[in-house]
Coordinates of C-alpha atoms and ligand atoms in Angstrom, one line a residue:
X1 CA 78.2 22.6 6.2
X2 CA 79.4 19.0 5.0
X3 CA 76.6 17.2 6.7
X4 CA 73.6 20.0 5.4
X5 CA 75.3 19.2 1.5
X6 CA 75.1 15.5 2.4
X7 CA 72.0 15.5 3.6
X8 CA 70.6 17.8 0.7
X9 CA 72.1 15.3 -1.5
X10 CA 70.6 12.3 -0.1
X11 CA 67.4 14.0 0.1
X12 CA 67.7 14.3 -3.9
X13 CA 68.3 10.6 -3.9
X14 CA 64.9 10.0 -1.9
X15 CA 63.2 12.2 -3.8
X16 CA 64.2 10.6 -7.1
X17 CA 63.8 6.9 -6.4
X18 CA 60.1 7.8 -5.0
X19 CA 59.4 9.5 -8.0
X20 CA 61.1 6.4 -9.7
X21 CA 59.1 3.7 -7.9
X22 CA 55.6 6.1 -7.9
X23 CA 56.2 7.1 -11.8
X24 CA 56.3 3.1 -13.1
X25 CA 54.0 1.7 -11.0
X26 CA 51.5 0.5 -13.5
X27 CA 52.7 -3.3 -15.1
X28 CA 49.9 -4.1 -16.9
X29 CA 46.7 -3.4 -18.5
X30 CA 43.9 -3.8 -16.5
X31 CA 40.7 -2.9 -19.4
X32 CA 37.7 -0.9 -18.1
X33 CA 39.1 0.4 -15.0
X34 CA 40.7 3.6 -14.7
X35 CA 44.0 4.5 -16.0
X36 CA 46.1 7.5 -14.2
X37 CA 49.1 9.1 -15.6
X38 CA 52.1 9.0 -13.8
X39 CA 51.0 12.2 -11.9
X40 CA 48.1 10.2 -10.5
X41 CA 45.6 12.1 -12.9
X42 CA 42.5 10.0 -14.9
X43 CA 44.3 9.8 -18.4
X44 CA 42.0 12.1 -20.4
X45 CA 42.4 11.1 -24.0
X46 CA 39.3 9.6 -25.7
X47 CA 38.5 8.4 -29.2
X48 CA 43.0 8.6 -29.7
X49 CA 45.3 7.2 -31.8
X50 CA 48.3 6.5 -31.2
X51 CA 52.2 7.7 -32.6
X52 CA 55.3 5.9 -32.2
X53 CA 58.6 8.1 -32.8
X54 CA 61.9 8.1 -32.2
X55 CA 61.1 5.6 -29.3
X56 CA 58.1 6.7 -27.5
X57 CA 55.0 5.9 -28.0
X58 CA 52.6 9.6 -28.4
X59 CA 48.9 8.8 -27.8
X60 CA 46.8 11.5 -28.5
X61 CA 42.9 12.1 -27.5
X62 CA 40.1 13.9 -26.7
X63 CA 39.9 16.1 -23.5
X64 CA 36.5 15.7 -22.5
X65 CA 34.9 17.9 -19.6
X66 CA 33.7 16.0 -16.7
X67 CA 30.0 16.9 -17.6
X68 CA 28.7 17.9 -21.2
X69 CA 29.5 16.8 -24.5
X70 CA 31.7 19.8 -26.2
X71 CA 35.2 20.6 -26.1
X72 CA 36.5 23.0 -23.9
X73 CA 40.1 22.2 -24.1
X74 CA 41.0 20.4 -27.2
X75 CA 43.1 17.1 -28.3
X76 CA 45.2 16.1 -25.5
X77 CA 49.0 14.6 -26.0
X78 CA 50.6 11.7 -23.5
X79 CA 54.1 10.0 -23.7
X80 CA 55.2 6.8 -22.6
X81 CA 58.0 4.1 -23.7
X82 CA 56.3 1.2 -22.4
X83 CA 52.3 2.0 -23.2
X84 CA 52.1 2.0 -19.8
X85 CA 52.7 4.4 -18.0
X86 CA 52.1 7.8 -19.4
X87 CA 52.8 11.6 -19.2
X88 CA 50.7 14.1 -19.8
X89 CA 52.1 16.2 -22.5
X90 CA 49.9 18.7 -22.5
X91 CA 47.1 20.4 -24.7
X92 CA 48.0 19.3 -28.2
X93 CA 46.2 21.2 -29.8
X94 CA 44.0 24.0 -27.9
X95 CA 40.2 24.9 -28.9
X96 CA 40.5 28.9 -30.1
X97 CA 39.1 31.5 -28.1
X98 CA 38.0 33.7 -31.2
X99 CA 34.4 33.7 -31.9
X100 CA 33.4 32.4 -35.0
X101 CA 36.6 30.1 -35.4
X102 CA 36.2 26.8 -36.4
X103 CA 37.8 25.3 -33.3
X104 CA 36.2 27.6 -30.9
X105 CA 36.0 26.7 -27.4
X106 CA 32.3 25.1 -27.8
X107 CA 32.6 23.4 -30.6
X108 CA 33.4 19.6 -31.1
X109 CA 36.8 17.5 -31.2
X110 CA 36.4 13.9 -31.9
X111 CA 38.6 10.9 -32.9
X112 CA 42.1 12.7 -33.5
X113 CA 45.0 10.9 -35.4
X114 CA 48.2 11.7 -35.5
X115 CA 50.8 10.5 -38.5
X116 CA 54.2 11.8 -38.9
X117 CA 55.4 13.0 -42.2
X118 CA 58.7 12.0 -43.9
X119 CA 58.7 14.4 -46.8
X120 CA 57.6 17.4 -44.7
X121 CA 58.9 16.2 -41.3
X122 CA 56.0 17.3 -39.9
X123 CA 53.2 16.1 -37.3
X124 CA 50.1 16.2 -38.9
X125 CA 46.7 15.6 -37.0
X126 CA 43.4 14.6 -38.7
X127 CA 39.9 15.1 -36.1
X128 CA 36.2 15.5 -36.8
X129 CA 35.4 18.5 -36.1
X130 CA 31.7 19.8 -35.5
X131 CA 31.1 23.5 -35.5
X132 CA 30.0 25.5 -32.3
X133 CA 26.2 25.4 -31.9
X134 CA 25.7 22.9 -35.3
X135 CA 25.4 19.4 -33.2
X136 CA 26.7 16.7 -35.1
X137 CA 25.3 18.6 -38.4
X138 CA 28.8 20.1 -39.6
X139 CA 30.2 16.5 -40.3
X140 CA 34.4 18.1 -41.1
X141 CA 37.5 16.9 -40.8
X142 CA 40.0 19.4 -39.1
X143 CA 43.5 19.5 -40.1
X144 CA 45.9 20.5 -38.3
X145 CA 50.1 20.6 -37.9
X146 CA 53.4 20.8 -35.4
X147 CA 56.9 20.2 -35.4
X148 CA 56.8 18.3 -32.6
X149 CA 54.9 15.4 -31.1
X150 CA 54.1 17.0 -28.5
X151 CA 52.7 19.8 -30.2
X152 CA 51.2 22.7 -30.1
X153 CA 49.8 22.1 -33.5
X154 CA 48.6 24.6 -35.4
X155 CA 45.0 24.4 -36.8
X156 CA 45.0 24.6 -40.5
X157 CA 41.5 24.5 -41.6
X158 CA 38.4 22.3 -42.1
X159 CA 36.5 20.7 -44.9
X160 CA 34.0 17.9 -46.8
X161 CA 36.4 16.2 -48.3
X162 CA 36.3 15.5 -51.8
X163 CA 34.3 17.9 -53.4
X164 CA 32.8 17.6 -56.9
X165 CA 34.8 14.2 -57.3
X166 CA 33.1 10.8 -57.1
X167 CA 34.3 7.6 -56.5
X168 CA 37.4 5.6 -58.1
X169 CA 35.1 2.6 -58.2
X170 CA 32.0 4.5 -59.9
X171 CA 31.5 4.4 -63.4
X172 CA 30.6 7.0 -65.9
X173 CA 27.2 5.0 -65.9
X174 CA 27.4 4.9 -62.3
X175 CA 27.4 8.4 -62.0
X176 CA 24.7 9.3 -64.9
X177 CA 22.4 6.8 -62.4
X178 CA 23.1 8.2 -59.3
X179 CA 22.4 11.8 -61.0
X180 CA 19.1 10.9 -61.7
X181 CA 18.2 10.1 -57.8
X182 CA 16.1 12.6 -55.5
X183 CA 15.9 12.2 -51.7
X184 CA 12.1 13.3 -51.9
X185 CA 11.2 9.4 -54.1
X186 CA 12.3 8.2 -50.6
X187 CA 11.0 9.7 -47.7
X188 CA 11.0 6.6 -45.9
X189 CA 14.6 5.0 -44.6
X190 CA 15.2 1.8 -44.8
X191 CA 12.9 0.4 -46.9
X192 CA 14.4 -1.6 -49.6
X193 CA 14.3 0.8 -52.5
X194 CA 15.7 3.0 -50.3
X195 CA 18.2 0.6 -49.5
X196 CA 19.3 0.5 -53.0
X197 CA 19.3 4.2 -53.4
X198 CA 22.1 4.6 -51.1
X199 CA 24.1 2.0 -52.6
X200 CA 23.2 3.7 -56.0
X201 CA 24.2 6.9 -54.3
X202 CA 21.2 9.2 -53.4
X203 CA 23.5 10.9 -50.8
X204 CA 26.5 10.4 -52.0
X205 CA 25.4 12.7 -54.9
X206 CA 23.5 14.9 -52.8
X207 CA 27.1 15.6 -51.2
X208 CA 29.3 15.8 -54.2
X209 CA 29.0 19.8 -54.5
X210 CA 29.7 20.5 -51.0
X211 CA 32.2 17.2 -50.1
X212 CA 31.3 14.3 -48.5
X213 CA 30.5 14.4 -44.6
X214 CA 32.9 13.1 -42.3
X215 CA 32.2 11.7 -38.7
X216 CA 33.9 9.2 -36.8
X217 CA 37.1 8.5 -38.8
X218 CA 41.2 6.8 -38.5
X219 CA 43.4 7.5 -40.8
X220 CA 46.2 4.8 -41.8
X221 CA 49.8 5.1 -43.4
X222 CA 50.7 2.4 -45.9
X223 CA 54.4 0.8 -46.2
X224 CA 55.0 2.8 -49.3
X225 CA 54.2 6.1 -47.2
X226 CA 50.9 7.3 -48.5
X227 CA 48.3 7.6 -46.3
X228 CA 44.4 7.3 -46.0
X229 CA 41.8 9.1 -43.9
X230 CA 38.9 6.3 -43.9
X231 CA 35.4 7.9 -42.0
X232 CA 31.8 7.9 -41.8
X233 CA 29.9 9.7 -45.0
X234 CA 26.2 10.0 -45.8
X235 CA 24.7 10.4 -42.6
X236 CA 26.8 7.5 -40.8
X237 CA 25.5 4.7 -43.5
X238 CA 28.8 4.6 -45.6
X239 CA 32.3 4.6 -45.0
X240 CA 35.0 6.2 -47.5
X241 CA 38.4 5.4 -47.5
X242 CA 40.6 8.8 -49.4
X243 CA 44.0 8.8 -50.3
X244 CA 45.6 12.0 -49.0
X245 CA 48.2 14.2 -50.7
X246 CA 51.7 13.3 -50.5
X247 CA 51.7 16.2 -47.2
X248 CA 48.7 14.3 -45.7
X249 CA 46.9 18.0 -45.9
X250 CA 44.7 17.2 -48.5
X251 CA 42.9 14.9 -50.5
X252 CA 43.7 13.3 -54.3
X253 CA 40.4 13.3 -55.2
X254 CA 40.8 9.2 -55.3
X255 CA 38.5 7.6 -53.1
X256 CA 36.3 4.3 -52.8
X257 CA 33.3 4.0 -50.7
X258 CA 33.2 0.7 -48.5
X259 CA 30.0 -0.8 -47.4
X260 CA 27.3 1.6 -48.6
X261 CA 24.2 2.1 -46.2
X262 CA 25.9 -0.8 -43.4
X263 CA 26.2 1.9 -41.2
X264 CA 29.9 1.4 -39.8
X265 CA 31.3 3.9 -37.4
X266 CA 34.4 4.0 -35.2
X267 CA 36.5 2.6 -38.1
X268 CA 39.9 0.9 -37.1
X269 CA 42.6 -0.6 -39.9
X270 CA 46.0 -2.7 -39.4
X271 CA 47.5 -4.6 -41.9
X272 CA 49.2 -7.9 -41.3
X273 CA 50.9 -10.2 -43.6
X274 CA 49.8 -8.1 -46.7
X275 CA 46.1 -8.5 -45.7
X276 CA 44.6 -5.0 -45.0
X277 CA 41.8 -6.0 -41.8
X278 CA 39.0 -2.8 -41.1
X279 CA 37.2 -3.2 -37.5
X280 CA 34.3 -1.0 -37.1
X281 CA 31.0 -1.1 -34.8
X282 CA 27.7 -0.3 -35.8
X283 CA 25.5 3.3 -35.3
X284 CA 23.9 3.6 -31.7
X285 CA 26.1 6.9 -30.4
X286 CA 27.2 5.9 -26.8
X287 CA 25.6 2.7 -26.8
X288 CA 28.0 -0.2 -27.1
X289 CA 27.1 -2.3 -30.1
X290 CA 28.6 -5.6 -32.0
X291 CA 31.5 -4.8 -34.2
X292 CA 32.1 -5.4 -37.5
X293 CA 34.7 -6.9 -39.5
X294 CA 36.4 -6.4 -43.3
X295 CA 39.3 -7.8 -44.7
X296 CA 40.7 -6.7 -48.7
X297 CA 44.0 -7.7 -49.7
X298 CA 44.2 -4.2 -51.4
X299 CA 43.2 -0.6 -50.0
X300 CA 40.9 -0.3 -53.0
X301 CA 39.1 -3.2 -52.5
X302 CA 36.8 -5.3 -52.8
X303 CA 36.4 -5.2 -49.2
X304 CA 34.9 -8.7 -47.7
X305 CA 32.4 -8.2 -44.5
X306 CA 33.3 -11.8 -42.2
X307 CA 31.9 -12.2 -38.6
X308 CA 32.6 -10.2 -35.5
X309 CA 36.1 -10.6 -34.1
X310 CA 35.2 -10.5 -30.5
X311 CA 34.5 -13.5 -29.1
X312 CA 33.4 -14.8 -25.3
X313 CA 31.0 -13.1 -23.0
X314 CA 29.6 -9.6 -24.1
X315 CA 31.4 -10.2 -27.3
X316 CA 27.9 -8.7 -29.1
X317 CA 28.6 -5.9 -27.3
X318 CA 32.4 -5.2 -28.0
X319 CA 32.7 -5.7 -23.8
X320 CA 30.9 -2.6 -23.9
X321 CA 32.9 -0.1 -25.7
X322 CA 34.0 1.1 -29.5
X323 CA 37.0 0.7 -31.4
X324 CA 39.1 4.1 -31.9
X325 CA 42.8 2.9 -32.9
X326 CA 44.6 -0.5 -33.7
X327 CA 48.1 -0.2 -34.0
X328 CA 51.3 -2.6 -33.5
X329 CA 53.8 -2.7 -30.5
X330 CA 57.2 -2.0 -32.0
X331 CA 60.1 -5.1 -32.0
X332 CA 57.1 -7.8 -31.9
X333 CA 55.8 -9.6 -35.2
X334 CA 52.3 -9.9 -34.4
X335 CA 51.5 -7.5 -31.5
X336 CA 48.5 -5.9 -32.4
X337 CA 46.8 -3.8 -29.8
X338 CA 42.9 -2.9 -29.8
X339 CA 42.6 0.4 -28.3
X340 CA 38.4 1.3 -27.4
X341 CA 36.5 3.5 -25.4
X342 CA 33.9 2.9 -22.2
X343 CA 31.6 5.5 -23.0
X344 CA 30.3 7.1 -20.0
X345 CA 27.7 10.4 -21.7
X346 CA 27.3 10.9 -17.8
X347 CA 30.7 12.3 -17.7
X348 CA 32.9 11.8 -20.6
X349 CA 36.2 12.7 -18.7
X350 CA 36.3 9.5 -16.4
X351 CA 35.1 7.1 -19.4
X352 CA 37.4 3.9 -19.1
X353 CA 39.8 2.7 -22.0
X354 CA 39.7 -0.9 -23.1
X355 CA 43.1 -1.9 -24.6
X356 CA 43.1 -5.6 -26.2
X357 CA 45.8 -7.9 -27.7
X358 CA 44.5 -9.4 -30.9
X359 CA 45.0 -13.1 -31.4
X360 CA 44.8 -14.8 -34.9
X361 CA 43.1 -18.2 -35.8
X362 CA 44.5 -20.8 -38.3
X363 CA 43.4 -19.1 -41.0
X364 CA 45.0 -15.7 -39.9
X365 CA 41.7 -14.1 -39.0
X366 CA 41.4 -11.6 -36.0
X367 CA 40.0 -12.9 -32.9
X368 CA 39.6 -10.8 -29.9
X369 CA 39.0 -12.1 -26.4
X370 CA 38.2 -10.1 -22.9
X371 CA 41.3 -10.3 -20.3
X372 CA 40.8 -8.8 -16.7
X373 CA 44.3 -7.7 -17.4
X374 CA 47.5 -8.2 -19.4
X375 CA 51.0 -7.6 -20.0
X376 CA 52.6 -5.9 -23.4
X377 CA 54.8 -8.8 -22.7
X378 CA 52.4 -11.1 -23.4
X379 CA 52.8 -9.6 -27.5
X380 CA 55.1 -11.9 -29.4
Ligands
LIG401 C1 29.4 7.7 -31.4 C2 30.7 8.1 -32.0 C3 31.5 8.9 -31.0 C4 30.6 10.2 -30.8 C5 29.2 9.8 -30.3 C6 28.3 11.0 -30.2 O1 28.7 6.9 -32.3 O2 31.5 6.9 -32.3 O3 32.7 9.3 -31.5 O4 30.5 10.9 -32.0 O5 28.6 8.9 -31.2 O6 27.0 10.6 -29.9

């Protein structure tokens, strides 16, 4: 009897320094390759964001199928405390299985954010959402919240946001020009006048009544607590940053737009030594492109475009992915991590992450460069 209770409890020993040794095994980044969980699972969490709470590090994204482009399951939740080695959490939030729901199974999840709210103490998630059947046409946000970050967060409803309101930056002569523009003077894109049409705001205006659309998107909290859900508007050619209510569930009605008709997508924010720096890449879906850079020492601008931060081989190409998230490793000063995604259309599921440290020149400016792999101890 003593030996079997010996023996089952040196079997538990076994079984726990395997799972030990097996569950940390990864030490280091190793961008574009795959990335398991600590189950051995391909991490499934594309276009994320990332949470730090209470000590671990939340990164949530979306589950994509391994063939097809809608979402089947919804925003998927890891934890880890080293940004290494993850667990999967779970469905965060799950697509509905009611016809004619916003978030039905079918439709389309993309980007997801998730920021944690002092005043409410509650998780709130931000996603584009595109309707069942619609495309890319629907152009929504999806709110959504939990009591947890794990979830499951409860979907609260979609939108345009900022209906009827225009922009903090736009004057009331602004406005009476912009009223006076019709899309059918400019059947042709692109073409200078039409050029200047957007920036005057041809579909800016053609939105106010129904809110602006909203693709790819990030959404940032500020050190006084308010935050912004910044995102592609008017048909991908302009971003719009939008201060959100104090419950991050809604919108002020102030916004600004940022680089009308530059057609900036995949938008990415940090702020570092009181300078507020916007990474974004340019409009060709899957396609890697060259990213973009911004830098405004307030929110509100004005918002200054300087060169592309990635430099080295590829570096016109982002090493072949697009920005999501940028966010900073807790207890370091400067530790700023690039997250991105490999898209592969083929099959979404298996597309590869590429996780970058940013480095800063004299004059403080981002500079990105390609490592094979890397430590988070390598962030000072
Ligand atoms: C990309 C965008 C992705 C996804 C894709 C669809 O430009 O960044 O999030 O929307 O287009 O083609």
């Amino acid at each position: 009897m003593k030996r079997s209770i010996f023996c089952v409890i040196a079997m538990c020993y076994v079984c726990l320094f395997l799972t030990t040794v097996f569950a940390q095994n990864q030490t280091a980044f190793f961008p574009g390759q795959r990335w398991e969980d600590v189950d051995g699972n391909t991490i499934n969490a594309h276009g994320g964001g990332m949470l730090f709470h209470k000590g671990r590090y939340y990164w949530y994204g979306e589950n994509r199928p391994e063939k097809g482009f809608t979402t089947e399951v919804g925003i998927g939740v890891y934890s880890s405390d080293d940004l290494l080695n993850w667990k999967d959490e779970g469905v965060a939030l799950a697509v509905s299985e009611e016809k004619g729901s916003p978030i039905e199974r079918g439709c389309i999840m993309e980007r997801p954010k998730v920021i944690y709210n002092e005043l409410t103490k509650k998780y709130v998630m931000l996603f584009h959402l595109e309707l069942k059947g619609q495309g890319y046409a629907a152009a929504r946000v999806g709110f959504a919240v939990a009591e947890q970050p794990e979830g499951p967060f409860t979907f609260i409803r979609s939108l345009r946001p900022n209906a009827g309101k225009w922009p903090a930056d736009f004057s009331e002569q602004d406005i009476r020009k912009a009223l006076t523009l019709d899309e059918a003077d400019y059947p042709d894109w692109w073409t200078q006048p039409w050029r200047k049409a957007i920036a005057d705001g041809l579909l800016l205006k053609r939105d106010i009544e129904g809110g602006q659309m909203s693709r790819d998107m990030t959404v940032f909290v500020d050190d006084d607590g308010k935050a912004y859900h910044i995102f592609s508007a008017e048909e991908n050619l302009t971003l719009n940053l939008a201060e959100l209510t104090s419950d991050y569930l809604d919108y002020t009605g102030k916004y600004i737009r940022i680089a009308p008709g530059g057609q900036n997508e995949a938008p990415t924010i940090f702020k570092r030594q009181g300078v507020y720096w916007l990474i974004t890449s340019g409009c060709t879906g899957w396609e890697p492109n060259e990213a973009r850079m911004f830098r405004s020492t307030s929110l509100w601008g004005p918002w200054e475009q300087l060169p592309n931060p990635f430099v080295g081989e590829n570096a016109n190409k982002t090493f072949f992915s697009q920005g999501t998230y940028i966010f900073k490793k807790e207890n370091t000063e400067d530790g700023y991590i690039f997250m991105a995604d490999r898209w592969m259309p083929a099959s979404l599921k298996y597309s590869p992450y590429v996780w970058l440290p940013i480095d800063f020149d004299g004059e403080g400016c981002p500079v990105i460069k390609w490592r094979d792999q890397w430590s988070p101890e390598e962030l000072k």
